[in-house]
Tab-separated table of C-alpha atoms in Angstrom:
chain	number	residue	atom	x	y	z
A	12	ALA	CA	122.739	57.756	91.354
A	13	GLN	CA	126.219	56.579	92.101
A	14	SER	CA	126.997	55.766	95.732
A	15	VAL	CA	130.126	54.703	97.599
A	16	SER	CA	130.232	52.538	100.721
A	17	GLN	CA	133.142	52.428	103.117
A	18	HIS	CA	132.569	49.580	105.496
A	19	ASN	CA	134.700	50.643	108.409
A	20	HIS	CA	133.970	53.826	110.292
A	21	HIS	CA	136.984	53.664	112.588
A	22	VAL	CA	139.949	51.308	112.418
A	23	ILE	CA	142.558	51.059	115.157
A	24	LEU	CA	145.845	49.336	114.373
A	25	SER	CA	149.198	48.920	115.999
A	26	GLU	CA	152.276	50.129	114.177
A	27	ALA	CA	153.573	47.591	111.627
A	28	ALA	CA	150.154	45.954	111.274
A	29	SER	CA	148.722	45.485	107.808
A	30	LEU	CA	145.861	47.653	106.634
A	31	GLU	CA	142.931	47.004	104.358
A	32	LEU	CA	140.093	49.494	104.023
A	33	GLY	CA	137.041	48.464	102.092
A	34	CYS	CA	135.309	50.489	99.392
A	35	ASN	CA	132.392	49.460	97.207
A	36	TYR	CA	130.590	51.520	94.612
A	37	SER	CA	127.188	51.071	93.080
A	38	TYR	CA	127.574	51.657	89.355
A	39	GLY	CA	128.454	48.893	86.928
A	40	GLY	CA	129.720	50.952	84.025
A	41	THR	CA	133.086	52.538	83.368
A	42	VAL	CA	134.248	54.357	86.450
A	43	ASN	CA	137.268	56.224	87.727
A	44	LEU	CA	138.248	55.417	91.298
A	45	PHE	CA	140.203	57.384	93.866
A	46	TRP	CA	141.481	57.211	97.407
A	47	TYR	CA	142.113	60.451	99.267
A	48	VAL	CA	143.713	60.978	102.661
A	49	GLN	CA	143.008	63.798	105.093
A	50	TYR	CA	145.514	64.293	107.893
A	51	PRO	CA	144.204	66.031	111.009
A	52	GLY	CA	143.404	69.657	110.299
A	53	GLN	CA	144.376	69.451	106.649
A	54	HIS	CA	142.672	69.224	103.286
A	55	LEU	CA	142.259	66.129	101.165
A	56	GLN	CA	145.239	64.813	99.257
A	57	LEU	CA	145.207	62.206	96.527
A	58	LEU	CA	146.711	58.861	97.515
A	59	LEU	CA	146.082	56.992	94.297
A	60	LYS	CA	143.712	56.726	91.365
A	61	TYR	CA	142.487	54.192	88.858
A	62	PHE	CA	141.299	55.139	85.392
A	63	SER	CA	142.066	52.010	83.359
A	64	GLY	CA	144.706	49.341	82.822
A	65	ASP	CA	146.406	47.361	85.578
A	66	PRO	CA	143.812	46.887	88.331
A	67	LEU	CA	146.507	46.969	91.001
A	68	VAL	CA	147.360	50.597	91.526
A	69	LYS	CA	150.282	51.869	93.557
A	70	GLY	CA	150.133	55.247	95.209
A	71	ILE	CA	152.179	57.411	97.478
A	72	LYS	CA	153.537	56.452	100.894
A	73	GLY	CA	153.400	52.693	100.201
A	74	PHE	CA	149.655	52.500	99.651
A	75	GLU	CA	148.085	50.396	96.946
A	76	ALA	CA	144.551	49.537	95.878
A	77	GLU	CA	143.028	46.781	93.806
A	78	PHE	CA	140.123	47.316	91.462
A	79	ILE	CA	137.909	44.229	91.277
A	80	LYS	CA	135.230	44.971	88.724
A	81	SER	CA	133.149	41.873	89.481
A	82	LYS	CA	132.870	42.930	93.123
A	83	PHE	CA	132.497	46.678	92.458
A	84	SER	CA	135.332	47.125	94.909
A	85	PHE	CA	138.441	49.264	95.237
A	86	ASN	CA	140.044	48.343	98.556
A	87	LEU	CA	143.015	50.224	99.933
A	88	ARG	CA	145.962	48.328	101.398
A	89	LYS	CA	149.247	48.946	103.086
A	90	PRO	CA	151.482	46.128	104.323
A	91	SER	CA	152.824	47.923	107.391
A	92	VAL	CA	151.263	51.069	108.832
A	93	GLN	CA	153.096	53.795	110.686
A	94	TRP	CA	151.927	56.235	113.327
A	95	SER	CA	152.064	58.956	110.669
A	96	ASP	CA	149.324	57.157	108.702
A	97	THR	CA	146.804	58.246	111.310
A	98	ALA	CA	144.250	60.115	109.214
A	99	GLU	CA	140.859	59.865	107.605
A	100	TYR	CA	140.636	58.007	104.292
A	101	PHE	CA	138.029	58.632	101.640
A	102	CYS	CA	137.128	56.540	98.645
A	103	ALA	CA	135.592	58.366	95.683
A	104	VAL	CA	134.238	57.490	92.261
A	105	ASN	CA	133.085	59.233	89.135
A	106	GLU	CA	132.081	58.401	85.586
A	107	GLY	CA	133.893	60.339	82.903
A	108	GLY	CA	133.938	64.004	83.864
A	109	THR	CA	131.100	63.918	86.380
A	110	PRO	CA	131.656	65.195	89.926
A	111	LEU	CA	133.249	62.838	92.413
A	112	VAL	CA	130.992	60.952	94.792
A	113	PHE	CA	132.675	60.315	98.130
A	114	GLY	CA	132.224	57.631	100.734
A	115	LYS	CA	131.703	58.705	104.327
A	116	GLY	CA	135.298	58.043	105.215
A	117	THR	CA	137.234	55.691	107.464
A	118	ARG	CA	139.177	57.055	110.381
A	119	LEU	CA	142.450	55.227	110.927
A	120	SER	CA	144.197	55.450	114.276
A	121	VAL	CA	147.655	53.901	114.492
A	122	ILE	CA	148.963	53.297	117.986
A	123	ALA	CA	152.513	52.633	119.072
B	2	ASN	CA	151.774	77.790	91.440
B	3	ALA	CA	149.492	77.997	94.487
B	4	GLY	CA	146.962	75.327	93.376
B	5	VAL	CA	143.562	75.991	94.952
B	6	THR	CA	143.251	78.827	97.434
B	7	GLN	CA	140.314	79.677	99.679
B	8	THR	CA	139.442	82.613	101.864
B	9	PRO	CA	138.711	83.007	104.677
B	10	LYS	CA	140.167	80.116	106.688
B	11	PHE	CA	137.789	80.623	109.598
B	12	GLN	CA	134.516	82.487	109.998
B	13	VAL	CA	131.904	82.851	112.686
B	14	LEU	CA	128.475	84.140	111.693
B	15	LYS	CA	125.250	84.811	113.494
B	16	THR	CA	122.042	83.250	112.211
B	17	GLY	CA	120.709	85.307	109.326
B	18	GLN	CA	123.993	86.929	108.345
B	19	SER	CA	125.345	86.542	104.842
B	20	MET	CA	128.824	85.863	103.561
B	21	THR	CA	130.747	84.780	100.504
B	22	LEU	CA	133.465	82.166	100.453
B	23	GLN	CA	136.087	82.772	97.812
B	24	CYS	CA	137.963	80.162	95.820
B	25	ALA	CA	140.574	80.508	93.098
B	26	GLN	CA	142.730	78.080	91.140
B	27	ASP	CA	145.737	78.725	88.970
B	28	MET	CA	145.863	75.391	87.142
B	29	ASN	CA	143.674	76.449	84.206
B	30	HIS	CA	141.081	73.834	85.124
B	31	ASN	CA	137.635	74.001	83.602
B	32	SER	CA	135.737	72.287	86.418
B	33	MET	CA	135.395	73.617	89.937
B	34	TYR	CA	133.421	72.346	92.942
B	35	TRP	CA	132.180	73.298	96.374
B	36	TYR	CA	131.817	70.611	99.048
B	37	ARG	CA	130.886	70.625	102.666
B	38	GLN	CA	132.388	68.173	105.134
B	39	ASP	CA	130.543	67.133	108.247
B	40	PRO	CA	131.597	64.466	110.771
B	41	GLY	CA	130.536	60.997	109.637
B	42	MET	CA	129.069	62.325	106.382
B	43	GLY	CA	132.111	62.463	104.134
B	44	LEU	CA	132.169	65.226	101.538
B	45	ARG	CA	128.911	66.279	99.976
B	46	LEU	CA	128.743	68.280	96.792
B	47	ILE	CA	126.962	71.632	97.082
B	48	TYR	CA	127.430	73.097	93.595
B	49	TYR	CA	129.789	72.625	90.721
B	50	SER	CA	130.800	74.415	87.566
B	51	ALA	CA	131.859	72.340	84.582
B	52	SER	CA	133.120	75.394	82.731
B	53	GLU	CA	133.163	79.151	82.904
B	54	GLY	CA	129.622	80.471	82.741
B	55	THR	CA	127.885	77.279	83.888
B	56	THR	CA	126.859	76.078	87.314
B	57	ASP	CA	124.878	73.070	88.505
B	58	LYS	CA	123.392	71.904	91.760
B	59	GLY	CA	124.957	69.061	93.652
B	60	GLU	CA	123.606	66.919	96.438
B	61	VAL	CA	122.989	69.660	99.036
B	62	PRO	CA	122.428	73.031	97.284
B	63	ASN	CA	119.683	74.478	99.507
B	64	GLY	CA	120.677	77.707	101.227
B	65	TYR	CA	123.623	78.370	98.913
B	66	ASN	CA	124.326	80.221	95.700
B	67	VAL	CA	127.425	80.212	93.543
B	68	SER	CA	129.097	82.388	90.950
B	69	ARG	CA	131.686	81.295	88.418
B	70	LEU	CA	133.234	84.716	88.021
B	71	ASN	CA	135.820	83.604	85.456
B	72	LYS	CA	137.836	80.487	84.766
B	73	ARG	CA	139.922	80.973	87.913
B	74	GLU	CA	137.321	81.913	90.509
B	75	PHE	CA	134.264	80.161	91.931
B	76	SER	CA	132.537	81.715	94.918
B	77	LEU	CA	129.960	80.297	97.321
B	78	ARG	CA	127.417	82.575	98.978
B	79	LEU	CA	125.276	82.007	102.027
B	80	GLU	CA	122.466	84.552	101.855
B	81	SER	CA	120.998	83.901	105.302
B	82	ALA	CA	123.188	81.624	107.363
B	83	ALA	CA	121.640	78.923	109.537
B	84	PRO	CA	123.223	76.776	112.279
B	85	SER	CA	122.807	73.736	109.999
B	86	GLN	CA	125.385	75.336	107.699
B	87	THR	CA	128.088	75.030	110.342
B	88	SER	CA	130.645	72.934	108.512
B	89	VAL	CA	134.004	72.844	106.822
B	90	TYR	CA	133.792	73.967	103.222
B	91	PHE	CA	136.218	72.790	100.569
B	92	CYS	CA	136.665	74.105	97.081
B	93	ALA	CA	138.212	71.866	94.447
B	94	SER	CA	139.153	71.956	90.803
B	95	THR	CA	139.855	69.149	88.407
B	96	GLY	CA	141.820	68.461	85.267
B	97	GLY	CA	141.425	64.701	85.601
B	98	GLU	CA	142.690	64.627	89.158
B	99	GLN	CA	140.836	66.686	91.727
B	100	PHE	CA	142.796	69.194	93.798
B	101	PHE	CA	141.393	70.602	97.009
B	102	GLY	CA	141.792	73.907	98.728
B	103	PRO	CA	142.719	74.185	102.419
B	104	GLY	CA	139.115	74.634	103.551
B	105	THR	CA	137.022	77.222	105.384
B	106	ARG	CA	135.768	76.359	108.842
B	107	LEU	CA	132.414	78.116	109.284
B	108	THR	CA	130.459	78.320	112.505
B	109	VAL	CA	126.942	79.714	112.532
B	110	LEU	CA	125.653	80.659	115.965
Protein backbone atom coordinates (compact mmCIF):
# COMPACT_ATOMS: atom_id res chain seq x y z
CA ALA A 1 0.00 0.00 0.00
CA GLN A 2 1.04 3.54 -0.69
CA SER A 3 2.55 5.46 2.23
CA VAL A 4 3.75 9.03 2.71
CA SER A 5 6.51 10.15 5.06
CA GLN A 6 6.91 13.69 6.32
CA HIS A 7 10.23 13.93 8.05
CA ASN A 8 9.66 16.89 10.29
CA HIS A 9 7.01 16.81 12.98
CA HIS A 10 7.43 20.41 14.10
CA VAL A 11 9.47 23.16 12.46
CA ILE A 12 10.10 26.52 14.10
CA LEU A 13 11.36 29.38 11.94
CA SER A 14 11.86 33.08 12.28
CA GLU A 15 10.06 35.39 9.90
CA ALA A 16 11.89 35.78 6.56
CA ALA A 17 13.67 32.44 6.95
CA SER A 18 13.50 29.96 4.11
CA LEU A 19 11.35 26.86 4.43
CA GLU A 20 11.72 23.35 3.12
CA LEU A 21 9.44 20.56 4.28
CA GLY A 22 10.26 17.04 3.24
CA CYS A 23 7.84 14.52 1.76
CA ASN A 24 8.60 11.05 0.44
CA TYR A 25 6.18 8.50 -0.91
CA SER A 26 6.54 4.78 -1.34
CA TYR A 27 5.15 3.93 -4.76
CA GLY A 28 7.26 3.97 -7.90
CA GLY A 29 4.54 4.21 -10.51
CA THR A 30 2.60 7.18 -11.82
CA VAL A 31 1.40 9.28 -8.94
CA ASN A 32 -0.38 12.55 -8.31
CA LEU A 33 1.10 14.64 -5.51
CA PHE A 34 -0.42 17.33 -3.33
CA TRP A 35 0.41 19.69 -0.51
CA TYR A 36 -2.40 20.89 1.73
CA VAL A 37 -2.31 23.51 4.47
CA GLN A 38 -4.49 23.64 7.57
CA TYR A 39 -4.56 26.92 9.46
CA PRO A 40 -5.49 26.70 13.14
CA GLY A 41 -9.12 25.70 13.56
CA GLN A 42 -9.77 25.43 9.84
CA HIS A 43 -10.13 22.72 7.24
CA LEU A 44 -7.54 21.64 4.71
CA GLN A 45 -6.89 23.84 1.71
CA LEU A 46 -4.93 22.92 -1.38
CA LEU A 47 -1.57 24.67 -1.70
CA LEU A 48 -0.39 23.02 -4.89
CA LYS A 49 -0.58 19.83 -6.89
CA TYR A 50 1.45 17.85 -9.39
CA PHE A 51 -0.12 15.60 -11.99
CA SER A 52 2.44 15.66 -14.81
CA GLY A 53 4.72 17.99 -16.75
CA ASP A 54 7.11 20.50 -15.20
CA PRO A 55 8.36 18.95 -11.94
CA LEU A 56 8.64 22.37 -10.32
CA VAL A 57 5.15 23.34 -9.29
CA LYS A 58 4.13 26.76 -8.06
CA GLY A 59 1.20 27.15 -5.73
CA ILE A 60 -0.58 29.83 -3.80
CA LYS A 61 0.98 32.23 -1.31
CA GLY A 62 4.50 31.88 -2.75
CA PHE A 63 4.86 28.16 -2.11
CA GLU A 64 6.45 25.79 -4.58
CA ALA A 65 7.32 22.11 -4.63
CA GLU A 66 9.68 19.99 -6.68
CA PHE A 67 8.88 16.48 -7.79
CA ILE A 68 12.02 14.33 -7.95
CA LYS A 69 10.95 10.97 -9.28
CA SER A 70 14.29 9.25 -8.62
CA LYS A 71 14.06 10.18 -4.94
CA PHE A 72 10.29 9.60 -4.59
CA SER A 73 10.16 13.08 -3.13
CA PHE A 74 7.91 16.12 -3.34
CA ASN A 75 9.40 18.73 -1.00
CA LEU A 76 7.63 21.98 -0.25
CA ARG A 77 9.57 25.25 -0.27
CA LYS A 78 9.08 28.90 0.38
CA PRO A 79 11.92 31.42 0.17
CA SER A 80 10.72 33.69 2.97
CA VAL A 81 8.08 32.68 5.51
CA GLN A 82 5.69 35.02 7.25
CA TRP A 83 3.96 34.77 10.60
CA SER A 84 0.73 34.03 8.73
CA ASP A 85 2.27 30.80 7.38
CA THR A 86 1.96 29.27 10.83
CA ALA A 87 -0.12 26.16 10.13
CA GLU A 88 0.04 22.43 9.67
CA TYR A 89 1.16 21.14 6.28
CA PHE A 90 0.18 17.81 4.81
CA CYS A 91 1.65 15.98 1.86
CA ALA A 92 -0.64 13.56 0.03
CA VAL A 93 -0.42 11.16 -2.88
CA ASN A 94 -2.69 9.05 -5.00
CA GLU A 95 -2.56 6.94 -8.14
CA GLY A 96 -5.16 7.77 -10.75
CA GLY A 97 -8.53 8.12 -9.05
CA THR A 98 -7.69 6.27 -5.85
CA PRO A 99 -8.22 7.95 -2.47
CA LEU A 100 -5.52 10.27 -1.22
CA VAL A 101 -3.00 8.92 1.26
CA PHE A 102 -1.80 11.60 3.66
CA GLY A 103 1.40 12.03 5.59
CA LYS A 104 1.16 12.71 9.31
CA GLY A 105 1.72 16.40 8.83
CA THR A 106 4.35 18.97 9.76
CA ARG A 107 3.49 21.76 12.13
CA LEU A 108 5.14 25.03 11.18
CA SER A 109 5.51 27.78 13.76
CA VAL A 110 6.80 31.12 12.51
CA ILE A 111 8.04 33.50 15.17
CA ALA A 112 8.65 37.21 14.89
CA ASN B 1 -21.69 27.43 -4.63
CA ALA B 2 -21.07 26.27 -1.05
CA GLY B 3 -18.51 23.52 -1.88
CA VAL B 4 -18.57 20.83 0.81
CA THR B 5 -20.78 21.34 3.83
CA GLN B 6 -20.91 19.29 7.03
CA THR B 7 -23.24 19.18 9.98
CA PRO B 8 -22.97 19.41 12.89
CA LYS B 9 -19.83 21.45 13.62
CA PHE B 10 -19.53 20.15 17.18
CA GLN B 11 -21.01 17.18 19.01
CA VAL B 12 -20.60 15.59 22.39
CA LEU B 13 -21.80 12.03 22.86
CA LYS B 14 -21.83 9.57 25.70
CA THR B 15 -20.34 6.12 25.18
CA GLY B 16 -22.86 3.91 23.42
CA GLN B 17 -24.90 6.69 21.83
CA SER B 18 -25.37 6.82 18.09
CA MET B 19 -25.24 9.69 15.65
CA THR B 20 -24.98 10.51 11.98
CA LEU B 21 -22.65 13.07 10.48
CA GLN B 22 -24.00 14.68 7.35
CA CYS B 23 -22.02 15.81 4.33
CA ALA B 24 -23.14 17.39 1.07
CA GLN B 25 -21.35 18.79 -1.97
CA ASP B 26 -22.67 20.92 -4.78
CA MET B 27 -19.82 20.45 -7.25
CA ASN B 28 -21.31 17.42 -9.02
CA HIS B 29 -18.37 15.27 -7.94
CA ASN B 30 -18.60 11.52 -8.21
CA SER B 31 -16.19 10.65 -5.40
CA MET B 32 -16.71 11.47 -1.75
CA TYR B 33 -14.68 10.59 1.36
CA TRP B 34 -14.78 10.54 5.13
CA TYR B 35 -11.57 11.07 7.10
CA ARG B 36 -10.74 11.38 10.73
CA GLN B 37 -7.94 13.61 11.97
CA ASP B 38 -6.13 12.88 15.19
CA PRO B 39 -3.07 14.71 16.58
CA GLY B 40 0.15 13.34 15.09
CA MET B 41 -1.73 10.89 12.85
CA GLY B 42 -2.57 13.03 9.85
CA LEU B 43 -5.82 12.23 8.06
CA ARG B 44 -6.93 8.64 7.90
CA LEU B 45 -9.55 7.43 5.47
CA ILE B 46 -12.62 5.84 7.06
CA TYR B 47 -14.82 5.14 4.04
CA TYR B 48 -15.15 6.43 0.53
CA SER B 49 -17.64 6.35 -2.29
CA ALA B 50 -16.34 6.38 -5.84
CA SER B 51 -19.80 6.96 -7.26
CA GLU B 52 -23.43 7.05 -6.26
CA GLY B 53 -24.48 3.65 -4.99
CA THR B 54 -21.00 2.39 -4.10
CA THR B 55 -19.02 2.54 -0.89
CA ASP B 56 -15.69 1.06 0.16
CA LYS B 57 -13.75 0.73 3.36
CA GLY B 58 -10.69 2.83 3.96
CA GLU B 59 -7.91 2.47 6.47
CA VAL B 60 -9.98 2.73 9.68
CA PRO B 61 -13.59 1.62 9.01
CA ASN B 62 -14.32 -0.25 12.26
CA GLY B 63 -17.18 1.25 14.25
CA TYR B 64 -18.54 3.27 11.33
CA ASN B 65 -21.08 2.88 8.57
CA VAL B 66 -21.76 5.11 5.60
CA SER B 67 -24.56 5.84 3.17
CA ARG B 68 -24.23 7.46 -0.23
CA LEU B 69 -27.76 8.78 -0.32
CA ASN B 70 -27.42 10.39 -3.75
CA LYS B 71 -24.68 12.07 -5.73
CA ARG B 72 -24.65 15.07 -3.39
CA GLU B 73 -24.81 13.46 0.04
CA PHE B 74 -22.57 11.04 1.93
CA SER B 75 -23.32 10.38 5.58
CA LEU B 76 -21.23 8.74 8.29
CA ARG B 77 -22.91 6.87 11.14
CA LEU B 78 -21.54 5.85 14.50
CA GLU B 79 -23.85 3.13 15.81
CA SER B 80 -22.37 2.87 19.30
CA ALA B 81 -19.88 5.62 19.99
CA ALA B 82 -16.67 4.87 21.87
CA PRO B 83 -14.11 7.27 23.41
CA SER B 84 -11.60 6.13 20.76
CA GLN B 85 -13.85 7.81 18.18
CA THR B 86 -13.19 11.23 19.68
CA SER B 87 -11.73 13.06 16.71
CA VAL B 88 -12.25 15.68 14.07
CA TYR B 89 -14.10 14.30 11.07
CA PHE B 90 -13.70 15.73 7.59
CA CYS B 91 -15.76 15.01 4.54
CA ALA B 92 -14.25 15.61 1.11
CA SER B 93 -15.19 15.31 -2.52
CA THR B 94 -13.02 15.19 -5.59
CA GLY B 95 -13.16 16.02 -9.26
CA GLY B 96 -9.40 15.77 -9.67
CA GLU B 97 -8.67 18.12 -6.82
CA GLN B 98 -9.98 17.21 -3.40
CA PHE B 99 -12.13 19.73 -1.55
CA PHE B 100 -12.72 19.46 2.17
CA GLY B 101 -15.60 20.39 4.38
CA PRO B 102 -15.15 22.47 7.54
CA GLY B 103 -15.08 19.44 9.83
CA THR B 104 -17.05 18.05 12.77
CA ARG B 105 -15.38 18.00 16.16
CA LEU B 106 -16.75 14.97 18.03
CA THR B 107 -16.11 14.18 21.66
CA VAL B 108 -17.20 10.86 23.12
CA LEU B 109 -17.29 10.76 26.91
